[in-house]
CSV table of C-alpha atoms and ligand atoms in Angstrom, one decimal:
chain,number,residue,atom,x,y,z
A,1,MET,CA,-3.2,-8.9,-15.7
A,2,LYS,CA,0.3,-9.5,-14.6
A,3,THR,CA,1.6,-13.0,-15.1
A,4,PRO,CA,4.6,-14.4,-13.1
A,5,PHE,CA,7.3,-15.9,-15.2
A,6,ILE,CA,7.3,-19.0,-13.1
A,7,THR,CA,4.6,-21.5,-12.2
A,8,LYS,CA,3.8,-22.9,-8.8
A,9,ASP,CA,5.4,-26.2,-9.7
A,10,LYS,CA,8.6,-24.6,-10.8
A,11,ALA,CA,8.7,-22.5,-7.6
A,12,LEU,CA,8.2,-25.6,-5.4
A,13,GLU,CA,10.8,-27.5,-7.3
A,14,ILE,CA,13.3,-24.6,-6.7
A,15,ALA,CA,12.3,-24.2,-3.1
A,16,LYS,CA,13.2,-27.8,-2.4
A,17,GLU,CA,16.8,-26.9,-3.0
A,18,ILE,CA,16.8,-23.2,-2.2
A,19,PRO,CA,14.5,-22.3,0.7
A,20,THR,CA,12.3,-19.3,0.4
A,21,PRO,CA,12.5,-16.4,0.3
A,22,PHE,CA,14.6,-15.8,-2.8
A,23,HIS,CA,14.8,-13.4,-5.7
A,24,ILE,CA,14.5,-15.1,-9.1
A,25,TYR,CA,15.4,-13.6,-12.5
A,26,ASP,CA,14.2,-14.5,-15.9
A,27,GLU,CA,17.2,-14.9,-18.3
A,28,LYS,CA,15.0,-15.0,-21.4
A,29,GLY,CA,13.1,-11.8,-20.5
A,30,ILE,CA,16.4,-10.0,-19.7
A,31,ARG,CA,18.0,-10.9,-23.0
A,32,GLU,CA,14.9,-10.2,-25.1
A,33,ASN,CA,14.4,-6.8,-23.5
A,34,ALA,CA,18.1,-5.9,-23.9
A,35,ARG,CA,17.9,-6.8,-27.6
A,36,LYS,CA,14.8,-4.6,-28.0
A,37,LEU,CA,16.6,-1.6,-26.5
A,38,LYS,CA,19.5,-2.1,-28.9
A,39,GLU,CA,17.1,-2.3,-31.8
A,40,ALA,CA,15.3,0.9,-30.7
A,41,PHE,CA,18.6,2.8,-31.0
A,42,SER,CA,20.2,0.8,-33.9
A,43,TRP,CA,19.9,4.0,-36.0
A,44,ASN,CA,22.8,5.5,-33.8
A,45,LYS,CA,26.2,4.0,-34.7
A,46,GLY,CA,27.8,4.4,-31.3
A,47,PHE,CA,24.8,3.4,-29.2
A,48,ARG,CA,25.5,1.6,-26.0
A,49,GLU,CA,23.6,0.7,-22.8
A,50,TYR,CA,25.6,0.9,-19.6
A,51,PHE,CA,23.6,-1.1,-17.2
A,52,ALA,CA,23.2,0.7,-13.8
A,53,VAL,CA,25.0,-1.8,-11.6
A,54,LYS,CA,23.4,-0.5,-8.4
A,55,ALA,CA,20.0,-1.8,-9.7
A,56,THR,CA,21.1,-5.5,-9.6
A,57,PRO,CA,24.7,-6.0,-8.6
A,58,ASN,CA,25.1,-9.6,-9.3
A,59,PRO,CA,28.0,-10.9,-11.5
A,60,PHE,CA,25.8,-13.5,-13.3
A,61,ILE,CA,23.3,-10.8,-14.3
A,62,LEU,CA,26.1,-8.5,-15.4
A,63,LYS,CA,27.7,-11.3,-17.5
A,64,THR,CA,24.3,-11.9,-19.2
A,65,LEU,CA,24.0,-8.2,-20.0
A,66,MET,CA,27.6,-8.1,-21.2
A,67,GLU,CA,26.8,-10.9,-23.6
A,68,GLU,CA,24.0,-8.7,-25.0
A,69,GLY,CA,26.6,-5.9,-25.6
A,70,CYS,CA,26.0,-3.8,-22.5
A,71,GLY,CA,28.6,-2.0,-20.5
A,72,PHE,CA,28.3,-1.1,-16.8
A,73,ASP,CA,27.5,2.1,-15.0
A,74,CYS,CA,29.1,2.2,-11.6
A,75,SER,CA,28.7,4.6,-8.7
A,76,SER,CA,31.1,3.2,-6.1
A,77,TYR,CA,34.4,1.4,-5.4
A,78,THR,CA,32.9,-2.0,-5.0
A,79,GLU,CA,30.7,-1.7,-8.1
A,80,LEU,CA,33.8,-0.8,-10.1
A,81,MET,CA,35.5,-3.9,-8.7
A,82,LEU,CA,32.5,-6.0,-9.6
A,83,SER,CA,32.4,-4.7,-13.2
A,84,ASP,CA,36.1,-5.3,-13.5
A,85,LYS,CA,35.7,-8.9,-12.1
A,86,VAL,CA,33.0,-9.7,-14.7
A,87,GLY,CA,35.4,-8.6,-17.5
A,88,GLY,CA,34.4,-5.0,-18.1
A,89,LYS,CA,37.4,-3.3,-19.7
A,90,GLN,CA,38.2,0.4,-19.9
A,91,HIS,CA,35.3,2.1,-21.7
A,92,ASP,CA,33.0,-0.8,-21.0
A,93,ILE,CA,32.7,1.0,-17.6
A,94,MET,CA,31.0,4.3,-16.9
A,95,PHE,CA,31.6,5.9,-13.5
A,96,SER,CA,28.7,8.1,-12.6
A,97,SER,CA,29.2,8.9,-9.0
A,98,ASN,CA,28.6,11.8,-6.7
A,99,GLU,CA,30.4,13.0,-3.5
A,100,THR,CA,33.1,10.8,-4.9
A,101,PRO,CA,35.9,9.7,-2.5
A,102,ASP,CA,39.5,9.9,-3.8
A,103,GLU,CA,40.0,6.1,-3.8
A,104,ASP,CA,36.9,5.7,-6.1
A,105,PHE,CA,38.3,8.3,-8.6
A,106,LYS,CA,41.7,6.5,-8.5
A,107,LEU,CA,40.2,3.1,-9.1
A,108,ALA,CA,38.0,4.4,-11.9
A,109,TYR,CA,41.0,6.0,-13.5
A,110,ASP,CA,43.2,2.9,-13.1
A,111,LEU,CA,40.5,0.8,-14.7
A,112,GLY,CA,40.4,3.2,-17.6
A,113,ALA,CA,36.6,3.7,-17.0
A,114,ILE,CA,34.9,6.8,-18.4
A,115,ILE,CA,34.6,9.2,-15.5
A,116,ASN,CA,31.4,11.2,-15.5
A,117,LEU,CA,32.1,14.2,-13.2
A,118,ASP,CA,29.3,15.3,-10.9
A,119,ASP,CA,30.6,18.7,-10.1
A,120,PHE,CA,32.7,21.6,-11.4
A,121,THR,CA,35.1,21.3,-8.4
A,122,HIS,CA,35.8,17.7,-9.3
A,123,ILE,CA,37.8,18.9,-12.3
A,124,GLU,CA,40.6,20.2,-10.1
A,125,ILE,CA,40.3,17.3,-7.7
A,126,LEU,CA,40.7,14.7,-10.4
A,127,ASP,CA,43.4,16.7,-12.1
A,128,LYS,CA,45.5,16.6,-8.8
A,129,LEU,CA,44.7,13.0,-8.0
A,130,THR,CA,45.3,11.3,-11.3
A,131,GLY,CA,45.4,13.9,-14.1
A,132,ILE,CA,42.5,14.4,-16.5
A,133,PRO,CA,41.9,11.4,-18.7
A,134,GLU,CA,41.6,11.8,-22.5
A,135,THR,CA,37.9,10.9,-22.4
A,136,ILE,CA,35.8,12.6,-19.8
A,137,SER,CA,32.1,13.3,-19.2
A,138,CYS,CA,30.2,15.9,-17.2
A,139,ARG,CA,26.8,15.6,-15.6
A,140,TYR,CA,24.4,18.3,-16.5
A,141,ASN,CA,21.7,19.8,-14.3
A,142,PRO,CA,19.6,22.4,-16.2
A,143,GLY,CA,17.9,23.5,-13.0
A,144,GLY,CA,14.2,24.7,-13.0
A,145,GLU,CA,11.4,22.2,-13.4
A,146,PHE,CA,11.4,19.4,-15.8
A,147,LYS,CA,8.3,19.1,-17.9
A,148,THR,CA,7.5,16.9,-20.8
A,149,SER,CA,6.1,20.0,-22.6
A,150,GLU,CA,5.4,23.7,-22.0
A,151,THR,CA,2.0,22.8,-20.6
A,152,GLY,CA,2.9,19.3,-19.5
A,153,ASN,CA,3.1,17.8,-16.0
A,154,VAL,CA,6.1,18.6,-13.9
A,155,MET,CA,8.1,15.3,-13.8
A,156,ASP,CA,10.7,16.4,-11.4
A,157,THR,CA,12.5,19.5,-10.1
A,158,PRO,CA,16.2,19.4,-11.2
A,159,LYS,CA,16.8,22.7,-9.3
A,160,ASP,CA,16.3,20.8,-6.0
A,161,ALA,CA,18.5,17.9,-7.0
A,162,LYS,CA,22.0,17.6,-5.7
A,163,TYR,CA,23.5,16.3,-8.9
A,164,GLY,CA,25.4,17.8,-11.8
A,165,PHE,CA,26.9,21.1,-13.1
A,166,THR,CA,24.7,24.2,-13.7
A,167,HIS,CA,24.3,25.4,-17.2
A,168,GLU,CA,27.0,28.0,-16.9
A,169,GLN,CA,29.4,25.7,-15.0
A,170,ILE,CA,29.2,23.0,-17.7
A,171,ILE,CA,30.2,25.3,-20.5
A,172,GLU,CA,33.1,26.6,-18.4
A,173,GLY,CA,33.8,23.0,-17.3
A,174,TYR,CA,34.3,21.7,-20.8
A,175,ARG,CA,36.6,24.7,-21.6
A,176,LEU,CA,38.7,23.9,-18.6
A,177,LEU,CA,38.8,20.2,-19.3
A,178,LYS,CA,40.0,20.9,-22.8
A,179,GLU,CA,42.7,23.2,-21.5
A,180,LYS,CA,43.8,20.4,-19.2
A,181,GLY,CA,44.2,18.0,-22.1
A,182,ALA,CA,41.0,16.1,-22.4
A,183,LYS,CA,40.3,15.1,-26.0
A,184,ARG,CA,37.0,13.3,-26.1
A,185,PHE,CA,33.9,14.6,-24.2
A,186,GLY,CA,30.6,13.3,-23.1
A,187,MET,CA,27.6,14.7,-21.3
A,188,HIS,CA,25.2,13.0,-18.9
A,189,ALA,CA,21.9,14.0,-17.4
A,190,PHE,CA,19.3,12.2,-15.3
A,191,LEU,CA,16.2,14.4,-14.7
A,192,ALA,CA,13.4,12.1,-13.7
A,193,SER,CA,13.0,8.6,-12.3
A,194,ASN,CA,10.6,5.7,-13.1
A,195,THR,CA,8.9,7.7,-15.9
A,196,LEU,CA,5.9,6.0,-17.4
A,197,THR,CA,5.7,8.0,-20.6
A,198,ASN,CA,7.3,7.8,-24.0
A,199,ASP,CA,8.1,11.5,-23.7
A,200,TYR,CA,10.8,11.3,-21.1
A,201,TYR,CA,13.9,10.4,-23.2
A,202,PRO,CA,12.8,12.5,-26.3
A,203,VAL,CA,12.3,15.6,-24.2
A,204,LEU,CA,15.5,15.0,-22.2
A,205,ALA,CA,17.4,14.3,-25.4
A,206,ALA,CA,16.2,17.6,-27.0
A,207,ILE,CA,17.4,19.6,-23.9
A,208,MET,CA,20.8,17.8,-24.0
A,209,PHE,CA,21.2,18.2,-27.8
A,210,ARG,CA,20.5,21.9,-27.6
A,211,ALA,CA,23.0,22.2,-24.8
A,212,ALA,CA,25.5,20.3,-26.9
A,213,VAL,CA,25.2,22.7,-29.7
A,214,GLU,CA,25.6,25.7,-27.3
A,215,ILE,CA,28.7,24.0,-25.8
A,216,LYS,CA,30.2,23.6,-29.3
A,217,GLU,CA,29.6,27.3,-30.0
A,218,LYS,CA,30.7,28.7,-26.6
A,219,ALA,CA,33.4,26.3,-25.4
A,220,GLY,CA,34.6,25.0,-28.7
A,221,VAL,CA,34.1,21.5,-27.5
A,222,GLU,CA,32.4,18.9,-29.7
A,223,LEU,CA,30.8,16.2,-27.7
A,224,SER,CA,31.4,12.6,-28.7
A,225,PHE,CA,28.6,11.0,-26.7
A,226,ILE,CA,25.4,12.0,-24.9
A,227,ASN,CA,24.3,9.8,-22.0
A,228,LEU,CA,20.6,9.8,-21.4
A,229,SER,CA,21.2,7.9,-18.2
A,230,GLY,CA,18.4,6.0,-16.4
A,231,GLY,CA,14.8,6.9,-15.6
A,232,VAL,CA,12.7,5.0,-18.1
A,233,GLY,CA,10.1,3.3,-15.9
A,234,ILE,CA,8.1,0.1,-15.8
A,235,PRO,CA,4.4,-0.4,-15.0
A,236,TYR,CA,4.3,-1.8,-11.5
A,237,ARG,CA,0.5,-1.8,-11.4
A,238,PRO,CA,-1.6,-4.0,-13.6
A,239,GLY,CA,-3.3,-2.0,-16.3
A,240,GLN,CA,-0.6,0.7,-16.4
A,241,PRO,CA,0.6,1.1,-20.0
A,242,ALA,CA,4.2,0.1,-20.5
A,243,ASN,CA,6.7,2.4,-22.2
A,244,ASP,CA,7.3,1.6,-25.9
A,245,ILE,CA,11.1,1.6,-26.2
A,246,LEU,CA,10.9,1.4,-30.0
A,247,GLU,CA,8.8,4.5,-30.1
A,248,ILE,CA,11.1,6.2,-27.6
A,249,GLY,CA,14.1,5.3,-29.8
A,250,ARG,CA,12.3,6.7,-32.9
A,251,ARG,CA,11.5,10.0,-31.2
A,252,VAL,CA,15.0,10.5,-29.8
A,253,LYS,CA,16.2,10.0,-33.5
A,254,GLU,CA,13.8,12.8,-34.6
A,255,ALA,CA,15.2,15.2,-32.0
A,256,TYR,CA,18.7,14.1,-33.1
A,257,GLU,CA,18.0,14.8,-36.7
A,258,GLU,CA,16.3,18.1,-35.9
A,259,ILE,CA,19.0,19.5,-33.5
A,260,LEU,CA,22.3,17.7,-33.8
A,261,VAL,CA,22.5,16.9,-37.5
A,262,PRO,CA,22.0,20.5,-38.8
A,263,ALA,CA,24.7,21.6,-36.3
A,264,GLY,CA,27.2,19.2,-38.0
A,265,MET,CA,27.1,16.9,-35.0
A,266,GLY,CA,25.6,13.8,-36.7
A,267,ASP,CA,28.1,11.4,-35.3
A,268,VAL,CA,27.4,11.9,-31.6
A,269,ALA,CA,26.9,8.5,-29.9
A,270,ILE,CA,23.9,8.0,-27.7
A,271,TYR,CA,24.4,6.1,-24.4
A,272,THR,CA,21.9,5.0,-21.9
A,273,GLU,CA,22.3,3.9,-18.2
A,274,LEU,CA,19.1,2.1,-17.6
A,275,GLY,CA,18.6,0.0,-14.5
A,276,ARG,CA,15.0,-0.5,-13.7
A,277,PHE,CA,13.9,-0.8,-17.4
A,278,MET,CA,16.5,-3.5,-18.0
A,279,LEU,CA,15.8,-5.7,-15.0
A,280,ALA,CA,12.8,-4.8,-12.8
A,281,PRO,CA,10.1,-6.9,-14.6
A,282,TYR,CA,12.4,-9.8,-15.0
A,283,GLY,CA,12.8,-10.4,-11.3
A,284,GLY,CA,10.4,-11.6,-8.6
A,285,LEU,CA,10.6,-12.2,-4.9
A,286,VAL,CA,9.3,-15.7,-4.0
A,287,THR,CA,8.1,-16.0,-0.5
A,288,LYS,CA,6.0,-18.3,1.6
A,289,ALA,CA,2.9,-17.5,3.7
A,290,ILE,CA,3.9,-18.6,7.2
A,291,ARG,CA,1.5,-16.8,9.6
A,292,GLU,CA,-1.9,-15.3,9.6
A,293,LYS,CA,-3.6,-13.1,12.1
A,294,HIS,CA,-7.1,-11.7,12.3
A,295,ILE,CA,-7.2,-8.4,14.3
A,296,TYR,CA,-8.5,-5.0,13.0
A,297,ARG,CA,-7.3,-6.1,9.6
A,298,GLU,CA,-6.5,-9.5,8.1
A,299,TYR,CA,-2.8,-10.2,8.0
A,300,ILE,CA,-0.7,-12.7,6.1
A,301,GLY,CA,2.8,-13.0,7.4
A,302,VAL,CA,5.4,-14.1,4.9
A,303,ASP,CA,9.0,-15.3,5.3
A,304,ALA,CA,10.4,-12.3,3.4
A,305,CYS,CA,10.5,-8.8,4.8
A,306,ALA,CA,11.4,-5.2,3.9
A,307,ALA,CA,15.1,-6.3,4.3
A,308,ASN,CA,14.6,-8.3,1.1
A,309,LEU,CA,12.6,-5.6,-0.7
A,310,MET,CA,12.6,-2.1,0.7
A,311,ARG,CA,10.6,-0.2,-1.9
A,312,PRO,CA,7.1,-0.7,-0.4
A,313,ALA,CA,8.4,0.3,3.1
A,314,ILE,CA,10.3,3.4,2.0
A,315,TYR,CA,8.4,4.7,-1.0
A,316,ASP,CA,5.0,3.1,-0.3
A,317,ALA,CA,5.7,1.5,-3.7
A,318,TYR,CA,3.2,-0.8,-5.3
A,319,HIS,CA,4.4,-4.3,-6.1
A,320,HIS,CA,1.9,-6.7,-7.6
A,321,ILE,CA,1.4,-10.0,-5.8
A,322,THR,CA,0.3,-13.3,-7.4
A,323,VAL,CA,-0.5,-16.3,-5.2
A,324,LEU,CA,1.1,-19.1,-7.3
A,325,GLY,CA,-1.4,-21.8,-8.3
A,326,LYS,CA,-4.3,-19.5,-7.5
A,327,GLU,CA,-3.9,-17.3,-10.6
A,328,ASN,CA,-7.5,-17.7,-11.6
A,329,ALA,CA,-9.1,-17.8,-8.2
A,330,PRO,CA,-11.5,-15.0,-7.3
A,331,LEU,CA,-10.0,-12.0,-5.4
A,332,ASP,CA,-12.4,-12.3,-2.6
A,333,HIS,CA,-10.2,-11.6,0.4
A,334,VAL,CA,-8.6,-8.3,1.5
A,335,TYR,CA,-5.2,-8.7,3.2
A,336,ASP,CA,-2.2,-6.8,4.4
A,337,VAL,CA,0.8,-8.9,3.4
A,338,VAL,CA,3.6,-8.3,5.8
A,339,GLY,CA,7.1,-9.2,6.8
A,340,GLY,CA,8.4,-9.7,10.2
A,341,LEU,CA,10.4,-6.5,10.9
A,342,CYS,CA,9.5,-4.6,14.0
A,343,GLU,CA,8.4,-1.7,11.8
A,344,ASN,CA,4.8,-1.2,10.8
A,345,CYS,CA,6.0,0.0,7.4
A,346,ASP,CA,7.1,-3.6,6.6
A,347,LYS,CA,4.0,-4.3,4.5
A,348,PHE,CA,4.4,-5.6,0.9
A,349,ALA,CA,0.7,-4.9,0.3
A,350,LYS,CA,-2.0,-3.0,2.2
A,351,GLN,CA,-5.7,-3.8,1.9
A,352,ARG,CA,-5.0,-5.8,-1.2
A,353,GLU,CA,-7.6,-7.9,-2.9
A,354,LEU,CA,-6.2,-11.4,-3.2
A,355,PRO,CA,-7.5,-14.9,-3.3
A,356,LYS,CA,-7.8,-16.8,0.0
A,357,ILE,CA,-4.3,-17.4,1.2
A,358,ASP,CA,-3.5,-20.6,3.0
A,359,MET,CA,-0.4,-21.2,5.1
A,360,GLY,CA,2.3,-22.6,2.9
A,361,ASP,CA,1.1,-20.8,-0.2
A,362,ILE,CA,3.9,-19.4,-2.4
A,363,LEU,CA,3.6,-15.7,-3.2
A,364,PHE,CA,5.3,-14.1,-6.2
A,365,ILE,CA,6.0,-10.5,-5.6
A,366,HIS,CA,6.4,-8.9,-9.0
A,367,ASP,CA,9.0,-6.5,-10.5
A,368,THR,CA,11.7,-6.9,-7.9
A,369,GLY,CA,14.5,-7.4,-10.5
A,370,ALA,CA,15.9,-3.8,-10.0
A,371,HIS,CA,16.4,-1.9,-6.8
A,372,GLY,CA,15.1,-5.1,-5.1
A,373,PHE,CA,17.7,-7.4,-3.6
A,374,SER,CA,20.3,-4.6,-4.0
A,375,MET,CA,18.6,-2.3,-1.5
A,376,GLY,CA,18.5,-5.1,1.1
A,377,TYR,CA,19.9,-4.6,4.6
A,378,ASN,CA,20.3,-6.5,7.9
A,379,TYR,CA,18.0,-4.6,10.2
A,380,ASN,CA,16.5,-6.8,12.9
A,381,GLY,CA,19.3,-9.2,12.2
A,382,LYS,CA,17.5,-10.4,9.1
A,383,LEU,CA,19.7,-12.1,6.5
A,384,ARG,CA,19.8,-11.4,2.8
A,385,SER,CA,18.2,-14.0,0.6
A,386,ALA,CA,19.5,-16.1,-2.2
A,387,GLU,CA,19.3,-15.0,-5.9
A,388,VAL,CA,18.3,-17.6,-8.5
A,389,MET,CA,18.5,-17.4,-12.3
A,390,LEU,CA,15.7,-19.1,-14.3
A,391,LYS,CA,17.7,-20.1,-17.4
A,392,GLU,CA,16.4,-19.9,-20.9
A,393,ASP,CA,16.2,-23.7,-21.1
A,394,GLY,CA,13.9,-23.8,-18.0
A,395,SER,CA,16.6,-25.0,-15.6
A,396,PHE,CA,17.6,-22.9,-12.6
A,397,GLN,CA,20.9,-21.8,-11.2
A,398,LEU,CA,21.8,-20.4,-7.8
A,399,ILE,CA,23.6,-17.0,-8.5
A,400,ARG,CA,24.0,-15.9,-4.9
A,401,ARG,CA,23.6,-18.0,-1.8
A,402,ALA,CA,21.6,-16.7,1.1
A,403,GLU,CA,23.4,-15.1,4.0
A,404,THR,CA,24.0,-17.2,7.1
A,405,PRO,CA,24.5,-16.1,10.7
A,406,LYS,CA,28.2,-16.5,10.0
A,407,ASP,CA,28.0,-13.7,7.4
A,408,TYR,CA,26.2,-11.5,9.9
A,409,PHE,CA,29.0,-12.0,12.4
A,410,ALA,CA,31.8,-11.7,9.8
A,411,THR,CA,32.5,-8.1,10.7
A,412,PHE,CA,33.4,-9.1,14.2
A,413,ASP,CA,36.1,-11.4,13.0
A,414,PHE,CA,38.7,-9.3,14.8
A,415,CYS,CA,37.4,-10.1,18.3
A,416,GLU,CA,35.9,-12.6,20.7
A,417,TYR,CA,32.3,-12.1,19.4
A,418,SER,CA,33.1,-13.6,16.0
A,419,PHE,CA,31.1,-16.6,14.9
A,420,LYS,CA,32.5,-19.8,16.1
B,501,PLP,C1,20.2,4.9,-10.5
B,501,PLP,C2,20.9,5.4,-11.6
B,501,PLP,C3,20.7,4.9,-12.9
B,501,PLP,C4,19.6,3.9,-13.2
B,501,PLP,O1,18.3,4.4,-12.9
B,501,PLP,P1,17.0,3.6,-13.2
B,501,PLP,O2,15.9,4.4,-12.7
B,501,PLP,O3,17.1,2.3,-12.6
B,501,PLP,O4,17.0,3.5,-14.7
B,501,PLP,C5,21.4,5.4,-13.9
B,501,PLP,N1,22.4,6.3,-13.8
B,501,PLP,C6,22.7,6.8,-12.5
B,501,PLP,C7,23.8,7.8,-12.4
B,501,PLP,C8,22.0,6.4,-11.4
B,501,PLP,O5,22.2,6.9,-10.2
């Protein structure tokens, strides 16, 4: 069973002020989860989560996470601006970007963010642009296939991924960075996405810890922090087991004590850069059933579309749907729940068993809190929706207004086709 964090009454109350569709976030859930992550890694003195801004780039969300002690992981110029605006200072900001433009490097440097280099060639580029900052990080790509054990499933294939330094490059990279004056070093790796196993972080950590020991021996560089990045997943489908973050924290600690401590590296800080795990379950897309049609399949048309939530259309991703007020009704209908884009992939659900849906019913599409609103776009002239925060005291707050046609025309403000 997946239970929405709002009731039908609450959704209707909000919809009176803020028309559907909108994304809604659960402040209480966000805070509790952030605290649990902190608890899981409380054994590590320097632990910090740098929330992956791209997952949910909303200043109100960022502020909430900052209050829980999180920093921000940015990948672009505007994400850096956003983190700065919210009050992120210096090392509160991690800059993990790739194919990085000069301006982005410059802004990250000027903000005093921790720059996480994606490639060996970026050392020279950054050195020429701004000089090498005292604190610097490198992204590691061990190549090959990533398995949770010798006999385990292949989780991903780093050798095919565009990110990071190779094993040889990273050792040479730290040597070069040290020569150029860097004083404090970090390492980052992101080897699999949306993992639904407690093995991911511990296995990744062991790979990185071993590399860290080798880097100390071969490059004479002792890392100050190891950034396990994102990738801890969430159960999108009902019945899928959730990751146990406390267990994950314990097992990363075991690897730490087995590999780093004996190498005299017992003060390395652990960082994470989670996006999905921090936000996905604590966001939902609230949308209204506005049309139905009966052809070769039964269709329910809603007022949201893939422009509001792209994951089903591009990854064929499953998002659970609850018809609010019909939580306990029998699932005796089979529908495709669709948006209005002129693309047949614009289906939030295909052949889904649901209760009978009547026009005007409010649907709650689950787990849209990360990589939901943020992947939105304006295809078919569709406008981005509002975002709403359900506060801990049960009240709600508009945290982003919906776009209007004026916003759509804003990029023509230089000519006669601008919105008048
Ligand atoms: C996307 C991304 C993350 C967050 O990934 P999740 O799967 O949302 O946890 C973290 N770090 C980097 C560099 C990313 O690109």
